[in-house]
C-alpha cells in the first residue's frame, strides 16, 4: 500500500491500515530526509535496527499530542464505554477530543473495532484488544503500564527477543510485520522473563538483530556508525574486551561507556593534546577582571510571544516556580542526559540577555574541565562564535577542532581518530551563538554534511547540530535568544537561563573587584555609593552594569572628596567615557560611535582593524578599553567591550549625527509598534540612552563627551523627541513598551516629561507575561509613587523578585494587586517572619485571586497557606476572591467562604478527571459562558450555569497538572 505524506499525529497513523513496516520507513525517511541520507546504500526494507526502533517508539511516546491522546483514552475509557448512561454524549466528546473524525464509525460500532484490530494485528503493533479498541488488555506477562506501548499483544510465530532498550518502559514490546523475516520481534525491557512467564508464542527463536555481513558498522541505513562515514576511521574499539561498539547490544554499549569513563591509557600524542588544552583553559583569567561570583542557572523554556506570532521568547516563570540548577555545572550538563538516546548528540542551550554572564559561565565550564571537575569529558573545545563566522574558506571537522580551536595547532590524525572514536566524551562549547550569521538555519535546516570532507564552516556546524558529524557528542551553546534564533532553539534538548546577579551577588562582586584592584579599604565607601543610588543598585543585577559601576566608583574614590554615583545609566556611561573622550584624537569618539551604530544595525558587535577610521583611533579605543581583543580570534578582530557600551555609543551617534533626519529620530525610541517602523531595535539599550543624552543638561552629558559645539544640534533633536513623547499616550502602550517609556523618562531626568508620562498611566496596569527585572520594578515603583493616584496591578508571570513584589504592593497608591499564589505566599510569610504585621495586613487586603483557577495541586496548597496566614491575622482581614476593581467587580467575601471554597478545591484529584459535575464546577469557573462567569452566591461560591455539565475534556483540562496558573484578567 502506498502511503501519502505523513500528516497528523502518530495516532492517526496507528489507526490507519497502513503496512507498519512501510509506516516505519516512511517515518524514518520523513524525519531523516531532512538530514540528507547520503551515506545509506539501499534502504533495507527488511532490516530494523533496535536503535531505530527505540527512536521511533521514543518519538511516538515523546509526541505530546499522541501521549496526551492515549492518556485520555486510558482515562476516559471507563467513562465513555463502561458508563452506559453517558454513552452517546461521552463518545462524541471523546472522539472530538482526540480529533479522529474518521474513527467515528469505527468506535461507535463496537463490532467493527474487532476488524480494525485484526487489521492492525498484521501490522506493526496491536493497540488495544480485539473487542474494545480502547481497553487495555494486559497479559499476565506484561506489567501494567499506562504507556501506549505497553499494550502490545503477542502473536504466534517466530519471535526475536531484543533485551533491554534503555528508552522503553519495562515490559514486553512486540513488533511484527512482513519483511522482517520473523512474524514477531519482542523487545523486552527489564529483566528477562522467567520460564514461567511464558511468551504467548510457539517457541521464540532467539536471534540477534539483523546485521550487515560485510562490515561491522551500524546495521541501520539511517544511523551510520563511524565506520559508515566517509573519511572516518575504522570502527572504534570502545571497550578493552576487543569488541566493536556495533557488535555489542545497546545495553552492553551503554555499560561499556559507563565503565570506560575510567581514564583509559591514551597514546602519548593524545595525552599531550589533552594537557595542552587543559593548560590553555587554566591560564585564562576568569573574565577581564579575573573575578568569579558563583551564579545559578535556571531551567528555561521558550514560548510564543503572542498567540498569533510564531516567534518565541524565553518564558517568564513566577519567582517561586523557578527551577534552579542547584547541582551547578554538573546538573546542567547532565540535564539532557535523561532523554539522551544512545549515541545521540545532545544539545544544551544556555540563554540570557546581553551582559548577563553567559560567556563568563561558558568559559568557567572549560576551566572546570581543565581542573578535572568534568571527568565525563575527555575533550572540551571552547569556540567564541564570532571567530567561526568565516564564509569563504572550507574546513574539515579536524580543522575546526585543531586549527580554529582554542589551542590552534596542526591536525594530528591520531588525536583526531581518538576523538572520533568516543564522541560521547567530547564537549563542544559554542559561545555567543547569536553572533553567527544565519544561526537559526544551522539548527533546523537540512543539508548538513555527513562526512568530514571539506565544507564551509556553516556546513560543518550544521552537520554537528543536525547530529550527523561527531554524532553522540555534547553541544553546549550560549546565546541571546531573539527573533528567529529563539524559534530554532526549541530544538535543543534542554534550555537554561543565566539570570544575572542578586543584590547580594552584586555586593560580592563589588567586594571582589576592589580586592583585585588592591583597594579593599574603599569597600565600605563603594558599597555606600552603590546603596546611595538604588536605581544603579537595581541595574547591578546585570554583571555588565555591576562592573561599570565598580569602575566608576573606583575612579571617583581615587579622586577623593565627596563622591556620588550618577542616578541614571546614561550618567554612568558619561562618567566612564568622559575622561576617555577628553584625551581622544580628533573625531575619534564620533568615529567609534558611528561604527557601533552601523555594526549594530547589522546585528554585529565585532569589528576588524580595517574598519576603524584610523590606526590612531583604533589604538585609542583599545587603550581606553572601549574595544578589546576576542579570546581565540585573530588579533585583527576586536569587539566592543560590552553590548551596553555599544548601545551607548550607538545612541551617541544618533545624538551627534547630522545625517539622521529629525523626523526619523522618534522611531529609534522603538515605542511605536514594530510594524510601523523599519528599525528592529537590535541595539536595545539605545532608546533610553538617546533620551538621556538629549534631555539631561547638555554641559554634564552630551557636552561632556562632544564639547559645547554640538549644543544647538542636541537642543533641536531634544525638541523633536519631546514633541513625540508628549503626544504618546502611555495607556495605549503594551506592557513592555510602557516600561521602556518609563526608562526613557527616567533617563531623561526631565521633570516635565516625567510628569507627562506618570499622569498618563492607566489605573489598571497588567504586566502579565512581561518580565519585571529589578530596574523595571524600580522605575515602576517611582512612577506609581509620583502619580498621586490609585492603581491596580496584575503582576502574574512577571518573574518579579520578592523584594520587588514587596516594594510595589506595599505602595500606598496600589490598592489592589494580583500576583501568583506562590509568590504571594512567599511575601506574606516573609512579612510575617519579619514581624511586619502592618504591612502584611495592608497587602493582604489588597490581594485578589479572582478568577481563581487551580491548575496544579500546588495552587490549592498555596491557597491553603494564604488562608492559614489570614486566619492567624484575625477575622477582620479578608482578601478578594470575588471580582475586584482590577477585574471589574467589588466582591470581597470574608475568610469563611474562602476556606470552604478551599476545602472543595482540595478534593479535586488532579491526576484523574473528576466526573461529578458538582465537584469541579468551582474549578471550571472560566469554562462557564460569560453570562454566568464571575457571578457568586452570597457565600462567595461561584455559580454554575444551570444545566450545563462540563464535558470530560473540559474537566480533564481543568484538572491537568500544568505549572502556574494562567492569566485571564
Ligand atoms: N558570575 C560572574 N562573576 C564575575 N563576573 C561576571 C560573572 N558573570 C559575568 N561577569 C562579568 O560581566 C561581564 C559580562 O559578562 P559576559 O560577557 O559573560 O556576558 P554575556 O551574557 O556573555 O554577554 P553578551 O550576550 O553581550 O555576550 C563580563 O565582564 C564578565 O566578566
PDB file of N, CA, C and O and ligand atoms in Angstrom, residues 286-289 291-295 352-361 363 431-432 434 480 501 509 543-544 547 643, ligand 1:
ATOM      1  N   UNK A 286      39.476  34.416  34.849  1.00  0.00           N
ATOM      2  CA  UNK A 286      38.006  34.362  34.891  1.00  0.00           C
ATOM      3  C   UNK A 286      37.478  35.760  34.590  1.00  0.00           C
ATOM      4  O   UNK A 286      37.348  36.575  35.478  1.00  0.00           O
ATOM      5  N   UNK A 287      37.221  36.053  33.336  1.00  0.00           N
ATOM      6  CA  UNK A 287      36.694  37.369  32.955  1.00  0.00           C
ATOM      7  C   UNK A 287      37.793  38.408  32.941  1.00  0.00           C
ATOM      8  O   UNK A 287      38.907  38.167  33.413  1.00  0.00           O
ATOM      9  N   UNK A 288      37.477  39.599  32.417  1.00  0.00           N
ATOM     10  CA  UNK A 288      38.506  40.624  32.279  1.00  0.00           C
ATOM     11  C   UNK A 288      39.103  41.016  33.628  1.00  0.00           C
ATOM     12  O   UNK A 288      40.272  41.343  33.723  1.00  0.00           O
ATOM     13  N   UNK A 289      38.301  40.967  34.669  1.00  0.00           N
ATOM     14  CA  UNK A 289      38.820  41.358  35.984  1.00  0.00           C
ATOM     15  C   UNK A 289      39.284  40.141  36.787  1.00  0.00           C
ATOM     16  O   UNK A 289      39.731  40.281  37.912  1.00  0.00           O
ATOM     17  N   UNK A 291      37.422  37.923  38.091  1.00  0.00           N
ATOM     18  CA  UNK A 291      36.540  37.744  39.260  1.00  0.00           C
ATOM     19  C   UNK A 291      35.518  36.672  38.944  1.00  0.00           C
ATOM     20  O   UNK A 291      35.000  36.616  37.832  1.00  0.00           O
ATOM     21  N   UNK A 292      35.226  35.874  39.934  1.00  0.00           N
ATOM     22  CA  UNK A 292      34.158  34.890  39.744  1.00  0.00           C
ATOM     23  C   UNK A 292      33.167  34.984  40.889  1.00  0.00           C
ATOM     24  O   UNK A 292      33.517  34.812  42.050  1.00  0.00           O
ATOM     25  N   UNK A 293      31.930  35.288  40.527  1.00  0.00           N
ATOM     26  CA  UNK A 293      30.842  35.207  41.507  1.00  0.00           C
ATOM     27  C   UNK A 293      29.984  34.036  41.061  1.00  0.00           C
ATOM     28  O   UNK A 293      29.544  33.991  39.910  1.00  0.00           O
ATOM     29  N   UNK A 294      29.787  33.097  41.946  1.00  0.00           N
ATOM     30  CA  UNK A 294      29.030  31.915  41.527  1.00  0.00           C
ATOM     31  C   UNK A 294      27.558  32.242  41.363  1.00  0.00           C
ATOM     32  O   UNK A 294      26.950  32.837  42.245  1.00  0.00           O
ATOM     33  N   UNK A 295      27.037  31.891  40.216  1.00  0.00           N
ATOM     34  CA  UNK A 295      25.607  32.132  39.974  1.00  0.00           C
ATOM     35  C   UNK A 295      24.941  30.807  39.607  1.00  0.00           C
ATOM     36  O   UNK A 295      25.606  29.895  39.136  1.00  0.00           O
ATOM     37  N   UNK A 352      20.295  33.973  27.690  1.00  0.00           N
ATOM     38  CA  UNK A 352      20.204  35.127  28.587  1.00  0.00           C
ATOM     39  C   UNK A 352      20.419  36.408  27.820  1.00  0.00           C
ATOM     40  O   UNK A 352      20.958  36.407  26.703  1.00  0.00           O
ATOM     41  N   UNK A 353      20.003  37.480  28.432  1.00  0.00           N
ATOM     42  CA  UNK A 353      20.163  38.781  27.790  1.00  0.00           C
ATOM     43  C   UNK A 353      21.642  39.146  27.737  1.00  0.00           C
ATOM     44  O   UNK A 353      22.457  38.551  28.439  1.00  0.00           O
ATOM     45  N   UNK A 354      21.925  40.171  26.960  1.00  0.00           N
ATOM     46  CA  UNK A 354      23.314  40.613  26.828  1.00  0.00           C
ATOM     47  C   UNK A 354      23.865  41.020  28.188  1.00  0.00           C
ATOM     48  O   UNK A 354      23.164  41.646  28.986  1.00  0.00           O
ATOM     49  N   UNK A 355      25.092  40.615  28.442  1.00  0.00           N
ATOM     50  CA  UNK A 355      25.777  41.061  29.654  1.00  0.00           C
ATOM     51  C   UNK A 355      25.387  40.331  30.921  1.00  0.00           C
ATOM     52  O   UNK A 355      25.820  40.695  32.011  1.00  0.00           O
ATOM     53  N   UNK A 356      24.592  39.267  30.784  1.00  0.00           N
ATOM     54  CA  UNK A 356      24.145  38.544  31.983  1.00  0.00           C
ATOM     55  C   UNK A 356      25.174  37.537  32.471  1.00  0.00           C
ATOM     56  O   UNK A 356      25.007  36.957  33.529  1.00  0.00           O
ATOM     57  N   UNK A 357      26.183  37.280  31.664  1.00  0.00           N
ATOM     58  CA  UNK A 357      27.242  36.378  32.125  1.00  0.00           C
ATOM     59  C   UNK A 357      27.286  35.031  31.438  1.00  0.00           C
ATOM     60  O   UNK A 357      27.850  34.077  31.981  1.00  0.00           O
ATOM     61  N   UNK A 358      26.752  34.951  30.216  1.00  0.00           N
ATOM     62  CA  UNK A 358      26.751  33.664  29.515  1.00  0.00           C
ATOM     63  C   UNK A 358      28.171  33.237  29.149  1.00  0.00           C
ATOM     64  O   UNK A 358      28.566  32.101  29.398  1.00  0.00           O
ATOM     65  N   UNK A 359      28.919  34.173  28.560  1.00  0.00           N
ATOM     66  CA  UNK A 359      30.284  33.811  28.143  1.00  0.00           C
ATOM     67  C   UNK A 359      31.132  33.497  29.359  1.00  0.00           C
ATOM     68  O   UNK A 359      31.947  32.563  29.344  1.00  0.00           O
ATOM     69  N   UNK A 360      30.948  34.264  30.383  1.00  0.00           N
ATOM     70  CA  UNK A 360      31.688  34.046  31.617  1.00  0.00           C
ATOM     71  C   UNK A 360      31.426  32.631  32.121  1.00  0.00           C
ATOM     72  O   UNK A 360      32.337  31.885  32.487  1.00  0.00           O
ATOM     73  N   UNK A 361      30.167  32.240  32.099  1.00  0.00           N
ATOM     74  CA  UNK A 361      29.783  30.916  32.579  1.00  0.00           C
ATOM     75  C   UNK A 361      30.374  29.830  31.670  1.00  0.00           C
ATOM     76  O   UNK A 361      30.899  28.826  32.146  1.00  0.00           O
ATOM     77  N   UNK A 363      33.005  29.958  29.783  1.00  0.00           N
ATOM     78  CA  UNK A 363      34.462  29.814  29.969  1.00  0.00           C
ATOM     79  C   UNK A 363      34.746  29.098  31.283  1.00  0.00           C
ATOM     80  O   UNK A 363      35.720  28.360  31.407  1.00  0.00           O
ATOM     81  N   UNK A 431      30.097  29.565  22.049  1.00  0.00           N
ATOM     82  CA  UNK A 431      29.695  30.725  22.853  1.00  0.00           C
ATOM     83  C   UNK A 431      29.230  31.867  21.942  1.00  0.00           C
ATOM     84  O   UNK A 431      29.786  32.085  20.885  1.00  0.00           O
ATOM     85  N   UNK A 432      28.225  32.586  22.400  1.00  0.00           N
ATOM     86  CA  UNK A 432      27.646  33.721  21.650  1.00  0.00           C
ATOM     87  C   UNK A 432      27.173  33.265  20.281  1.00  0.00           C
ATOM     88  O   UNK A 432      27.524  33.825  19.247  1.00  0.00           O
ATOM     89  N   UNK A 434      24.496  33.580  18.820  1.00  0.00           N
ATOM     90  CA  UNK A 434      23.724  34.551  18.022  1.00  0.00           C
ATOM     91  C   UNK A 434      24.649  35.369  17.119  1.00  0.00           C
ATOM     92  O   UNK A 434      24.194  36.002  16.170  1.00  0.00           O
ATOM     93  N   UNK A 480      21.935  34.901  23.062  1.00  0.00           N
ATOM     94  CA  UNK A 480      20.838  35.806  23.401  1.00  0.00           C
ATOM     95  C   UNK A 480      19.667  35.345  22.550  1.00  0.00           C
ATOM     96  O   UNK A 480      19.764  35.380  21.324  1.00  0.00           O
ATOM     97  N   UNK A 501      22.852  38.781  38.529  1.00  0.00           N
ATOM     98  CA  UNK A 501      23.187  38.811  39.962  1.00  0.00           C
ATOM     99  C   UNK A 501      21.978  39.151  40.822  1.00  0.00           C
ATOM    100  O   UNK A 501      21.149  39.982  40.444  1.00  0.00           O
ATOM    101  N   UNK A 509      30.375  40.959  44.146  1.00  0.00           N
ATOM    102  CA  UNK A 509      31.198  41.366  43.006  1.00  0.00           C
ATOM    103  C   UNK A 509      31.976  42.637  43.340  1.00  0.00           C
ATOM    104  O   UNK A 509      33.184  42.720  43.078  1.00  0.00           O
ATOM    105  N   UNK A 543      25.570  41.775  35.434  1.00  0.00           N
ATOM    106  CA  UNK A 543      27.006  41.826  35.737  1.00  0.00           C
ATOM    107  C   UNK A 543      27.745  42.914  34.969  1.00  0.00           C
ATOM    108  O   UNK A 543      28.675  43.528  35.492  1.00  0.00           O
ATOM    109  N   UNK A 544      27.311  43.176  33.720  1.00  0.00           N
ATOM    110  CA  UNK A 544      27.990  44.219  32.942  1.00  0.00           C
ATOM    111  C   UNK A 544      27.853  45.568  33.627  1.00  0.00           C
ATOM    112  O   UNK A 544      28.827  46.324  33.730  1.00  0.00           O
ATOM    113  N   UNK A 547      29.887  45.789  36.812  1.00  0.00           N
ATOM    114  CA  UNK A 547      31.305  46.046  36.535  1.00  0.00           C
ATOM    115  C   UNK A 547      31.522  47.523  36.224  1.00  0.00           C
ATOM    116  O   UNK A 547      32.476  48.140  36.710  1.00  0.00           O
ATOM    117  N   UNK A 643      28.081  44.889  25.267  1.00  0.00           N
ATOM    118  CA  UNK A 643      26.963  45.223  24.393  1.00  0.00           C
ATOM    119  C   UNK A 643      26.351  46.560  24.819  1.00  0.00           C
ATOM    120  O   UNK A 643      25.968  47.379  23.986  1.00  0.00           O
TER     121      UNK A 643
HETATM  122  N1  LIG B   1      29.461  35.153  37.511  1.00  0.00           N
HETATM  123  C1  LIG B   1      30.242  36.196  37.231  1.00  0.00           C
HETATM  124  N2  LIG B   1      31.226  36.539  38.059  1.00  0.00           N
HETATM  125  C2  LIG B   1      32.011  37.597  37.792  1.00  0.00           C
HETATM  126  N3  LIG B   1      31.888  38.347  36.702  1.00  0.00           N
HETATM  127  C3  LIG B   1      30.935  38.064  35.838  1.00  0.00           C
HETATM  128  C4  LIG B   1      30.051  36.975  36.048  1.00  0.00           C
HETATM  129  N4  LIG B   1      29.177  36.916  35.046  1.00  0.00           N
HETATM  130  C5  LIG B   1      29.517  37.923  34.219  1.00  0.00           C
HETATM  131  N5  LIG B   1      30.558  38.605  34.687  1.00  0.00           N
HETATM  132  C6  LIG B   1      31.189  39.759  34.057  1.00  0.00           C
HETATM  133  O1  LIG B   1      30.162  40.514  33.448  1.00  0.00           O
HETATM  134  C7  LIG B   1      30.530  40.923  32.161  1.00  0.00           C
HETATM  135  C8  LIG B   1      29.546  40.404  31.122  1.00  0.00           C
HETATM  136  O2  LIG B   1      29.592  39.001  31.124  1.00  0.00           O
HETATM  137  P1  LIG B   1      29.519  38.150  29.783  1.00  0.00           P
HETATM  138  O3  LIG B   1      30.363  38.745  28.733  1.00  0.00           O
HETATM  139  O4  LIG B   1      29.778  36.735  30.160  1.00  0.00           O
HETATM  140  O5  LIG B   1      28.001  38.354  29.407  1.00  0.00           O
HETATM  141  P2  LIG B   1      27.211  37.702  28.192  1.00  0.00           P
HETATM  142  O6  LIG B   1      25.899  37.259  28.718  1.00  0.00           O
HETATM  143  O7  LIG B   1      28.024  36.689  27.507  1.00  0.00           O
HETATM  144  O8  LIG B   1      27.010  38.969  27.289  1.00  0.00           O
HETATM  145  P3  LIG B   1      26.809  39.052  25.705  1.00  0.00           P
HETATM  146  O9  LIG B   1      25.489  38.433  25.378  1.00  0.00           O
HETATM  147  O10 LIG B   1      26.832  40.514  25.450  1.00  0.00           O
HETATM  148  O11 LIG B   1      27.951  38.326  25.082  1.00  0.00           O
HETATM  149  C9  LIG B   1      31.941  40.422  31.947  1.00  0.00           C
HETATM  150  O12 LIG B   1      32.791  41.447  32.311  1.00  0.00           O
HETATM  151  C10 LIG B   1      32.074  39.301  32.902  1.00  0.00           C
HETATM  152  O13 LIG B   1      33.382  39.111  33.321  1.00  0.00           O
END
